[in-house]
mmCIF file of C-alpha atoms in Angstrom:
data_model
loop_
_atom_site.group_PDB
_atom_site.id
_atom_site.type_symbol
_atom_site.label_atom_id
_atom_site.label_comp_id
_atom_site.label_asym_id
_atom_site.label_seq_id
_atom_site.Cartn_x
_atom_site.Cartn_y
_atom_site.Cartn_z
ATOM 1 C CA MET A 1292 2.337 -133.551 129.436
ATOM 2 C CA ALA A 1293 3.859 -136.669 130.966
ATOM 3 C CA GLY A 1294 3.234 -135.698 134.558
ATOM 4 C CA HIS A 1295 -0.035 -136.400 136.306
ATOM 5 C CA ILE A 1296 -2.255 -133.324 136.257
ATOM 6 C CA VAL A 1297 -3.682 -132.727 139.704
ATOM 7 C CA PRO A 1298 -6.910 -130.670 139.721
ATOM 8 C CA ALA A 1299 -6.324 -127.146 141.032
ATOM 9 C CA ARG A 1300 -9.084 -127.754 143.566
ATOM 10 C CA THR A 1301 -6.889 -130.376 145.288
ATOM 11 C CA TYR A 1302 -4.105 -127.814 145.653
ATOM 12 C CA PHE A 1303 -6.465 -125.319 147.287
ATOM 13 C CA LEU A 1304 -7.816 -127.946 149.695
ATOM 14 C CA VAL A 1305 -4.278 -128.968 150.707
ATOM 15 C CA PHE A 1306 -3.378 -125.293 151.128
ATOM 16 C CA ALA A 1307 -6.401 -124.754 153.399
ATOM 17 C CA ALA A 1308 -5.445 -127.800 155.477
ATOM 18 C CA LEU A 1309 -1.860 -126.515 155.823
ATOM 19 C CA VAL A 1310 -3.048 -123.086 156.978
ATOM 20 C CA VAL A 1311 -5.421 -124.633 159.530
ATOM 21 C CA LEU A 1312 -2.692 -126.958 160.845
ATOM 22 C CA THR A 1313 -0.282 -124.013 161.174
ATOM 23 C CA ALA A 1314 -2.884 -122.093 163.180
ATOM 24 C CA VAL A 1315 -3.555 -125.134 165.384
ATOM 25 C CA THR A 1316 0.114 -125.864 166.091
ATOM 26 C CA THR A 1317 0.769 -122.205 166.939
ATOM 27 C CA ALA A 1318 -2.245 -122.052 169.263
ATOM 28 C CA VAL A 1319 -1.401 -125.354 171.003
ATOM 29 C CA ALA A 1320 2.101 -124.063 171.757
ATOM 30 C CA PHE A 1321 0.550 -121.570 174.185
ATOM 31 C CA VAL A 1322 -1.332 -124.275 176.115
ATOM 32 C CA ASP A 1323 0.496 -126.250 178.791
ATOM 33 C CA LEU A 1324 0.260 -129.943 177.895
ATOM 34 C CA GLY A 1325 3.508 -130.989 179.551
ATOM 35 C CA PRO A 1326 5.640 -133.291 177.399
ATOM 36 C CA LEU A 1327 2.703 -133.630 174.993
ATOM 37 C CA ASN A 1328 3.451 -130.144 173.608
ATOM 38 C CA THR A 1329 6.479 -131.494 171.765
ATOM 39 C CA VAL A 1330 4.604 -134.591 170.594
ATOM 40 C CA VAL A 1331 1.664 -132.565 169.233
ATOM 41 C CA ALA A 1332 3.934 -130.000 167.539
ATOM 42 C CA LEU A 1333 5.965 -132.707 165.795
ATOM 43 C CA ALA A 1334 2.889 -134.777 164.876
ATOM 44 C CA ILE A 1335 1.299 -131.748 163.204
ATOM 45 C CA ALA A 1336 4.584 -130.996 161.417
ATOM 46 C CA VAL A 1337 4.707 -134.581 160.103
ATOM 47 C CA CYS A 1338 1.083 -134.286 158.894
ATOM 48 C CA LYS A 1339 1.894 -131.034 157.080
ATOM 49 C CA ALA A 1340 5.011 -132.541 155.509
ATOM 50 C CA CYS A 1341 3.002 -135.588 154.350
ATOM 51 C CA LEU A 1342 0.390 -133.335 152.709
ATOM 52 C CA VAL A 1343 3.113 -131.395 150.878
ATOM 53 C CA VAL A 1344 4.972 -134.556 149.781
ATOM 54 C CA LEU A 1345 1.861 -136.448 148.639
ATOM 55 C CA PHE A 1346 -0.039 -133.692 146.828
ATOM 56 C CA PHE A 1347 2.210 -130.693 146.088
ATOM 57 C CA MET A 1348 5.134 -132.976 145.196
ATOM 58 C CA HIS A 1349 2.898 -135.494 143.377
ATOM 59 C CA VAL A 1350 4.318 -138.513 145.200
ATOM 60 C CA LYS A 1351 0.765 -139.874 145.541
ATOM 61 C CA TYR A 1352 0.721 -140.157 141.738
ATOM 62 C CA ALA A 1353 4.398 -141.129 141.293
ATOM 63 C CA PRO A 1354 5.640 -144.532 140.068
ATOM 64 C CA GLY A 1355 6.740 -147.120 142.645
ATOM 65 C CA LEU A 1356 10.458 -146.559 142.129
ATOM 66 C CA THR A 1357 10.179 -142.870 143.010
ATOM 67 C CA ARG A 1358 8.149 -143.687 146.087
ATOM 68 C CA VAL A 1359 10.781 -146.182 147.244
ATOM 69 C CA VAL A 1360 13.455 -143.465 146.995
ATOM 70 C CA VAL A 1361 11.275 -141.016 148.922
ATOM 71 C CA VAL A 1362 10.561 -143.510 151.698
ATOM 72 C CA THR A 1363 14.229 -144.519 151.830
ATOM 73 C CA GLY A 1364 15.308 -140.920 152.394
ATOM 74 C CA PHE A 1365 13.027 -140.450 155.365
ATOM 75 C CA LEU A 1366 13.761 -143.960 156.667
ATOM 76 C CA TRP A 1367 17.468 -143.152 156.782
ATOM 77 C CA LEU A 1368 16.664 -139.892 158.556
ATOM 78 C CA ALA A 1369 14.685 -141.882 161.145
ATOM 79 C CA LEU A 1370 17.666 -144.246 161.587
ATOM 80 C CA LEU A 1371 20.059 -141.305 161.962
ATOM 81 C CA ILE A 1372 17.970 -139.645 164.661
ATOM 82 C CA GLY A 1373 16.732 -142.865 166.304
ATOM 83 C CA ILE A 1374 20.081 -144.598 166.716
ATOM 84 C CA SER A 1375 21.842 -141.386 167.794
ATOM 85 C CA LEU A 1376 19.204 -140.792 170.460
ATOM 86 C CA SER A 1377 19.310 -144.424 171.600
ATOM 87 C CA ASP A 1378 22.911 -143.686 172.591
ATOM 88 C CA VAL A 1379 22.524 -140.229 174.127
ATOM 89 C CA VAL A 1380 19.261 -140.891 175.972
ATOM 90 C CA THR A 1381 20.290 -144.207 177.509
ATOM 91 C CA ARG A 1382 23.750 -143.162 178.741
ATOM 92 C CA PRO A 1383 22.543 -142.158 182.220
ATOM 93 C CA TRP A 1384 20.746 -145.503 182.530
ATOM 94 C CA THR A 1385 24.019 -147.400 182.660
ATOM 95 C CA PRO A 1386 25.361 -147.590 186.229
ATOM 96 C CA ILE A 1387 28.906 -146.330 186.602
ATOM 97 C CA PRO A 1388 31.177 -149.243 187.618
ATOM 98 C CA GLN A 1389 32.139 -148.819 191.241
ATOM 99 C CA GLY A 1390 35.410 -150.744 191.030
ATOM 100 C CA TRP A 1391 36.802 -152.776 193.934
ATOM 101 C CA GLN A 1392 36.862 -150.089 196.578
ATOM 102 C CA THR A 1393 33.230 -148.993 196.847
ATOM 103 C CA SER A 1394 33.419 -148.807 200.616
ATOM 104 C CA SER A 1395 36.580 -146.770 200.538
ATOM 105 C CA ALA A 1396 36.471 -143.384 202.223
ATOM 106 C CA SER A 1397 37.907 -141.734 199.120
ATOM 107 C CA PRO A 1398 35.993 -142.806 196.001
ATOM 108 C CA SER A 1399 37.814 -142.568 192.720
ATOM 109 C CA PRO A 1400 37.464 -139.235 190.869
ATOM 110 C CA ALA A 1401 35.669 -140.998 188.002
ATOM 111 C CA ASN A 1402 32.639 -141.525 190.236
ATOM 112 C CA GLN A 1403 32.216 -137.865 190.953
ATOM 113 C CA PRO A 1404 29.401 -136.194 189.042
ATOM 114 C CA MET B 1432 6.156 -135.134 115.494
ATOM 115 C CA SER B 1433 8.753 -132.382 115.323
ATOM 116 C CA ASN B 1434 7.409 -130.995 118.579
ATOM 117 C CA HIS B 1435 7.683 -134.454 120.131
ATOM 118 C CA ALA B 1436 11.266 -134.839 118.902
ATOM 119 C CA ALA B 1437 12.216 -131.495 120.426
ATOM 120 C CA ALA B 1438 10.616 -132.230 123.780
ATOM 121 C CA VAL B 1439 12.029 -135.734 124.361
ATOM 122 C CA ALA B 1440 15.790 -136.194 124.565
ATOM 123 C CA HIS B 1441 17.082 -138.957 122.293
ATOM 124 C CA GLN B 1442 18.046 -141.333 125.129
ATOM 125 C CA PHE B 1443 14.416 -141.687 126.251
ATOM 126 C CA ASP B 1444 11.711 -143.822 124.650
ATOM 127 C CA ASP B 1445 8.966 -141.301 125.285
ATOM 128 C CA ALA B 1446 7.895 -138.318 127.371
ATOM 129 C CA PHE B 1447 6.654 -140.543 130.195
ATOM 130 C CA GLN B 1448 10.020 -142.244 130.626
ATOM 131 C CA GLN B 1449 11.765 -138.877 130.494
ATOM 132 C CA HIS B 1450 9.416 -137.475 133.135
ATOM 133 C CA ASP B 1451 9.885 -140.471 135.453
ATOM 134 C CA ALA B 1452 13.670 -140.287 135.071
ATOM 135 C CA ALA B 1453 13.700 -136.568 135.881
ATOM 136 C CA THR B 1454 11.462 -137.078 138.917
ATOM 137 C CA LEU B 1455 13.576 -139.960 140.192
ATOM 138 C CA GLY B 1456 16.810 -138.003 139.778
ATOM 139 C CA MET B 1457 15.353 -134.994 141.552
ATOM 140 C CA TRP B 1458 14.193 -137.152 144.451
ATOM 141 C CA VAL B 1459 17.619 -138.773 144.783
ATOM 142 C CA PHE B 1460 19.035 -135.254 145.145
ATOM 143 C CA LEU B 1461 16.309 -134.321 147.635
ATOM 144 C CA THR B 1462 17.164 -137.452 149.643
ATOM 145 C CA THR B 1463 20.710 -136.157 150.068
ATOM 146 C CA GLU B 1464 19.166 -132.855 151.149
ATOM 147 C CA VAL B 1465 16.956 -134.647 153.698
ATOM 148 C CA LEU B 1466 20.041 -136.213 155.253
ATOM 149 C CA PHE B 1467 22.031 -132.970 155.017
ATOM 150 C CA PHE B 1468 19.419 -131.122 157.069
ATOM 151 C CA GLY B 1469 18.884 -134.356 159.039
ATOM 152 C CA GLY B 1470 22.378 -134.065 160.527
ATOM 153 C CA LEU B 1471 21.505 -130.603 161.843
ATOM 154 C CA PHE B 1472 18.152 -131.795 163.172
ATOM 155 C CA THR B 1473 19.890 -134.712 164.927
ATOM 156 C CA GLY B 1474 22.474 -132.429 166.515
ATOM 157 C CA TYR B 1475 19.743 -130.044 167.610
ATOM 158 C CA THR B 1476 17.697 -132.887 169.138
ATOM 159 C CA ILE B 1477 20.676 -134.260 171.066
ATOM 160 C CA TYR B 1478 21.742 -130.918 172.529
ATOM 161 C CA ARG B 1479 18.143 -129.989 173.277
ATOM 162 C CA HIS B 1480 17.900 -133.254 175.230
ATOM 163 C CA LEU B 1481 21.111 -132.504 177.120
ATOM 164 C CA TYR B 1482 20.510 -128.795 177.837
ATOM 165 C CA LEU B 1483 16.716 -128.499 177.869
ATOM 166 C CA PRO B 1484 16.308 -125.356 180.073
ATOM 167 C CA ALA B 1485 18.847 -123.415 177.993
ATOM 168 C CA PHE B 1486 17.184 -124.451 174.729
ATOM 169 C CA GLU B 1487 13.769 -123.440 176.067
ATOM 170 C CA ALA B 1488 15.177 -120.096 177.188
ATOM 171 C CA GLY B 1489 16.748 -119.689 173.755
ATOM 172 C CA SER B 1490 13.439 -120.450 172.079
ATOM 173 C CA HIS B 1491 11.856 -117.645 174.106
ATOM 174 C CA LEU B 1492 14.313 -115.182 172.572
ATOM 175 C CA LEU B 1493 12.619 -115.752 169.188
ATOM 176 C CA ASP B 1494 9.397 -114.054 168.135
ATOM 177 C CA VAL B 1495 6.637 -116.576 167.325
ATOM 178 C CA ARG B 1496 4.750 -113.970 165.266
ATOM 179 C CA PHE B 1497 7.536 -113.717 162.699
ATOM 180 C CA GLY B 1498 7.977 -117.505 162.640
ATOM 181 C CA ALA B 1499 4.244 -118.082 162.084
ATOM 182 C CA ALA B 1500 4.033 -115.317 159.457
ATOM 183 C CA ASN B 1501 6.948 -116.817 157.554
ATOM 184 C CA THR B 1502 5.346 -120.268 157.786
ATOM 185 C CA LEU B 1503 2.167 -118.912 156.180
ATOM 186 C CA ILE B 1504 4.208 -117.076 153.527
ATOM 187 C CA LEU B 1505 6.026 -120.285 152.598
ATOM 188 C CA ILE B 1506 2.781 -122.290 152.476
ATOM 189 C CA CYS B 1507 1.285 -119.630 150.163
ATOM 190 C CA SER B 1508 4.407 -119.799 147.992
ATOM 191 C CA SER B 1509 4.084 -123.599 147.825
ATOM 192 C CA LEU B 1510 0.489 -123.177 146.625
ATOM 193 C CA THR B 1511 1.499 -120.678 143.924
ATOM 194 C CA MET B 1512 4.359 -122.992 142.885
ATOM 195 C CA ALA B 1513 1.971 -125.943 142.611
ATOM 196 C CA LEU B 1514 -0.383 -123.766 140.543
ATOM 197 C CA ALA B 1515 2.559 -122.726 138.339
ATOM 198 C CA VAL B 1516 3.254 -126.405 137.617
ATOM 199 C CA HIS B 1517 -0.453 -126.854 136.911
ATOM 200 C CA ALA B 1518 -0.442 -123.918 134.468
ATOM 201 C CA ALA B 1519 2.701 -125.247 132.763
ATOM 202 C CA GLN B 1520 1.138 -128.690 132.305
ATOM 203 C CA LEU B 1521 -1.898 -127.082 130.675
ATOM 204 C CA GLY B 1522 0.262 -124.752 128.560
ATOM 205 C CA HIS B 1523 -1.111 -121.518 130.014
ATOM 206 C CA ARG B 1524 1.929 -119.286 129.579
ATOM 207 C CA LYS B 1525 0.474 -116.156 131.170
ATOM 208 C CA SER B 1526 -0.762 -117.816 134.337
ATOM 209 C CA LEU B 1527 2.513 -119.767 134.530
ATOM 210 C CA MET B 1528 4.418 -116.482 134.570
ATOM 211 C CA THR B 1529 1.984 -114.948 137.069
ATOM 212 C CA PHE B 1530 2.308 -117.848 139.515
ATOM 213 C CA LEU B 1531 6.105 -118.018 139.144
ATOM 214 C CA ALA B 1532 6.249 -114.277 139.879
ATOM 215 C CA PHE B 1533 4.031 -114.686 142.947
ATOM 216 C CA THR B 1534 6.219 -117.530 144.222
ATOM 217 C CA LEU B 1535 9.309 -115.408 143.655
ATOM 218 C CA ILE B 1536 7.846 -112.425 145.519
ATOM 219 C CA LEU B 1537 6.720 -114.571 148.452
ATOM 220 C CA GLY B 1538 10.196 -116.141 148.645
ATOM 221 C CA LEU B 1539 11.792 -112.699 148.723
ATOM 222 C CA LEU B 1540 9.290 -111.595 151.369
ATOM 223 C CA PHE B 1541 10.326 -114.563 153.550
ATOM 224 C CA ILE B 1542 14.007 -113.653 153.247
ATOM 225 C CA PHE B 1543 13.197 -109.983 153.908
ATOM 226 C CA ILE B 1544 11.324 -110.777 157.147
ATOM 227 C CA LYS B 1545 14.180 -113.020 158.291
ATOM 228 C CA LEU B 1546 16.821 -110.386 157.626
ATOM 229 C CA ALA B 1547 15.100 -107.111 158.372
ATOM 230 C CA PHE B 1548 13.126 -108.158 161.442
ATOM 231 C CA GLU B 1549 14.474 -111.318 163.053
ATOM 232 C CA TRP B 1550 18.214 -111.355 162.427
ATOM 233 C CA ARG B 1551 18.485 -107.562 162.711
ATOM 234 C CA HIS B 1552 16.683 -107.704 166.070
ATOM 235 C CA ASP B 1553 19.022 -110.486 167.227
ATOM 236 C CA TYR B 1554 22.029 -108.391 166.234
ATOM 237 C CA ILE B 1555 20.734 -105.349 168.112
ATOM 238 C CA GLU B 1556 20.023 -107.505 171.183
ATOM 239 C CA HIS B 1557 23.592 -108.911 171.035
ATOM 240 C CA LEU B 1558 22.441 -112.468 170.363
ATOM 241 C CA VAL B 1559 24.569 -113.428 167.359
ATOM 242 C CA PRO B 1560 27.192 -116.030 168.352
ATOM 243 C CA GLY B 1561 30.618 -115.328 166.932
ATOM 244 C CA ILE B 1562 29.784 -111.672 166.311
ATOM 245 C CA ASN B 1563 28.383 -110.144 169.464
ATOM 246 C CA PHE B 1564 26.815 -112.777 171.729
ATOM 247 C CA ALA B 1565 26.485 -111.002 175.080
ATOM 248 C CA PRO B 1566 22.857 -110.839 176.254
ATOM 249 C CA GLU B 1567 22.174 -108.038 178.689
ATOM 250 C CA GLY B 1568 19.329 -106.281 180.500
ATOM 251 C CA GLU B 1569 15.886 -107.872 180.163
ATOM 252 C CA THR B 1570 17.165 -110.581 177.812
ATOM 253 C CA LEU B 1571 19.762 -111.705 180.328
ATOM 254 C CA ALA B 1572 17.209 -111.547 183.138
ATOM 255 C CA ALA B 1573 14.813 -113.745 181.133
ATOM 256 C CA ILE B 1574 17.559 -116.314 180.602
ATOM 257 C CA GLN B 1575 18.535 -116.292 184.279
ATOM 258 C CA ALA B 1576 14.896 -116.584 185.365
ATOM 259 C CA ARG B 1577 14.858 -119.960 183.619
ATOM 260 C CA HIS B 1578 18.074 -121.037 185.371
ATOM 261 C CA ALA B 1579 19.669 -121.496 181.977
ATOM 262 C CA PRO B 1580 23.466 -121.266 181.575
ATOM 263 C CA VAL B 1581 24.184 -118.454 179.119
ATOM 264 C CA ASN B 1582 26.784 -120.466 177.187
ATOM 265 C CA TYR B 1583 24.219 -123.198 176.414
ATOM 266 C CA VAL B 1584 21.744 -120.535 175.275
ATOM 267 C CA GLU B 1585 24.541 -119.444 172.937
ATOM 268 C CA LEU B 1586 24.644 -123.041 171.661
ATOM 269 C CA PHE B 1587 20.923 -122.784 170.890
ATOM 270 C CA MET B 1588 21.507 -119.556 168.993
ATOM 271 C CA ILE B 1589 24.318 -121.233 167.020
ATOM 272 C CA PHE B 1590 21.880 -123.967 165.951
ATOM 273 C CA TYR B 1591 19.240 -121.331 165.225
ATOM 274 C CA PHE B 1592 21.489 -119.282 162.966
ATOM 275 C CA ILE B 1593 23.067 -122.255 161.170
ATOM 276 C CA MET B 1594 19.716 -123.981 160.537
ATOM 277 C CA THR B 1595 17.721 -120.902 159.505
ATOM 278 C CA GLY B 1596 20.780 -119.562 157.663
ATOM 279 C CA ILE B 1597 21.230 -122.675 155.527
ATOM 280 C CA HIS B 1598 17.478 -122.759 154.975
ATOM 281 C CA ALA B 1599 17.556 -119.113 153.859
ATOM 282 C CA LEU B 1600 20.483 -119.963 151.557
ATOM 283 C CA HIS B 1601 18.270 -122.605 149.954
ATOM 284 C CA MET B 1602 15.581 -119.947 149.556
ATOM 285 C CA VAL B 1603 18.093 -117.672 147.782
ATOM 286 C CA VAL B 1604 19.022 -120.521 145.420
ATOM 287 C CA GLY B 1605 15.296 -121.125 144.850
ATOM 288 C CA VAL B 1606 14.765 -117.445 144.030
ATOM 289 C CA GLY B 1607 17.561 -117.724 141.456
ATOM 290 C CA ILE B 1608 15.951 -120.817 139.906
ATOM 291 C CA LEU B 1609 12.538 -119.098 139.806
ATOM 292 C CA THR B 1610 14.030 -116.009 138.129
ATOM 293 C CA THR B 1611 15.606 -118.225 135.457
ATOM 294 C CA LEU B 1612 12.326 -120.088 134.898
ATOM 295 C CA LEU B 1613 10.422 -116.809 134.692
ATOM 296 C CA ILE B 1614 12.748 -115.552 131.942
ATOM 297 C CA MET B 1615 12.485 -118.897 130.111
ATOM 298 C CA ALA B 1616 8.682 -118.803 130.400
ATOM 299 C CA TYR B 1617 8.660 -115.239 129.066
ATOM 300 C CA ARG B 1618 10.611 -116.456 126.044
ATOM 301 C CA GLY B 1619 8.052 -119.216 125.507
ATOM 302 C CA ARG B 1620 10.424 -122.080 126.274
ATOM 303 C CA PHE B 1621 7.813 -124.237 127.987
ATOM 304 C CA SER B 1622 4.912 -126.208 126.620
ATOM 305 C CA PRO B 1623 2.726 -129.040 127.926
ATOM 306 C CA GLU B 1624 5.276 -131.384 126.285
ATOM 307 C CA ARG B 1625 8.236 -129.626 127.848
ATOM 308 C CA CYS B 1626 7.520 -128.591 131.426
ATOM 309 C CA ASN B 1627 9.777 -130.915 133.447
ATOM 310 C CA PRO B 1628 12.058 -128.025 134.556
ATOM 311 C CA ILE B 1629 9.066 -126.284 136.157
ATOM 312 C CA GLU B 1630 7.988 -129.450 137.922
ATOM 313 C CA MET B 1631 11.500 -130.273 139.205
ATOM 314 C CA ALA B 1632 11.991 -126.702 140.451
ATOM 315 C CA GLY B 1633 8.631 -127.146 142.165
ATOM 316 C CA LEU B 1634 9.907 -130.259 143.949
ATOM 317 C CA TYR B 1635 12.902 -128.268 145.217
ATOM 318 C CA TRP B 1636 10.730 -125.373 146.371
ATOM 319 C CA HIS B 1637 8.303 -127.660 148.222
ATOM 320 C CA PHE B 1638 11.222 -129.421 149.881
ATOM 321 C CA VAL B 1639 12.532 -126.107 151.232
ATOM 322 C CA ASP B 1640 9.005 -125.481 152.518
ATOM 323 C CA ILE B 1641 9.046 -128.850 154.321
ATOM 324 C CA VAL B 1642 12.340 -127.991 156.046
ATOM 325 C CA TRP B 1643 10.721 -124.843 157.415
ATOM 326 C CA ILE B 1644 7.612 -126.807 158.445
ATOM 327 C CA PHE B 1645 9.922 -128.652 160.872
ATOM 328 C CA LEU B 1646 12.151 -125.707 161.809
ATOM 329 C CA PHE B 1647 9.164 -123.617 162.904
ATOM 330 C CA PRO B 1648 7.914 -125.906 165.729
ATOM 331 C CA LEU B 1649 11.412 -127.061 166.726
ATOM 332 C CA LEU B 1650 12.892 -123.580 167.102
ATOM 333 C CA TYR B 1651 9.897 -121.374 167.922
ATOM 334 C CA LEU B 1652 7.102 -123.435 169.427
ATOM 335 C CA ILE B 1653 8.295 -126.239 171.713
ATOM 336 C CA GLY B 1654 10.041 -123.992 174.212
ATOM 337 C CA GLY B 1655 7.197 -123.810 176.697
ATOM 338 C CA ARG B 1656 5.429 -120.696 175.491
ATOM 339 C CA TYR B 1657 2.577 -120.833 178.014
#
């Protein structure tokens, strides 16, 4: 009995919260919030994941070393997605070099979209 | 003392150290799983950014009702798994077996809905890349109404099948683990001193639930449903 025993009541409360959040995220998907739809959907997903990790997976009661490993995993995931997107998203921001003959009647093929 | 000696492997000082070591090892494995699925999520995010209309059109080809139902099924199965761990920690063999069986059934129900309703429907509608991707009729009209190139919608479906397919594969592995644990519990192999296998299997099962918690909004919800 080395593991921390979480009261069953906690599990039921977390379960209720997860069901409510699922209902909310599904309902919000049918409301037009513009770009906020994606933000809300992902924010709710992160909340649900945190509830599962902290209570169902006992990380709230885990020793520091385990928590460091957990945080590291998700930190590396954030780096993977963040740095990849910093490349893909910013590519159109960089102006295409026009070369020496910008005023030429026949621009180089590289400038064509 | 004999019970203690049987429950704690000789390389550990006590049950607490053994439990912490098992938890740490399981989380190191789950970290590799996070990054394994993370690569797919990253690829999905990048191509969604590049081909947004096609990915939204692709999302509309999925049925939110099945996605939401499966989300609720997995959340229920996570609850029963957590309660199974709880029962194992308290040494309640019968309720441990009951909750493991419930988790198993809910896992099978998830896989059944995926196969029998969603993937079967996609196959009939000619939406499976590599097998029969050739949308026609109303499906094709819906894609064209969104000004989405059909080949990029196919890319969405490739991501959809790979991501949900690998997730379903994890579910199948989980069902195998649960079956093994159920047999072991039936034979009385667990006690409050020896329930780490149940708890570690629980960590795996909850992780698979978390993957779906992200797949559901990414694939089904954020495609402009309104």
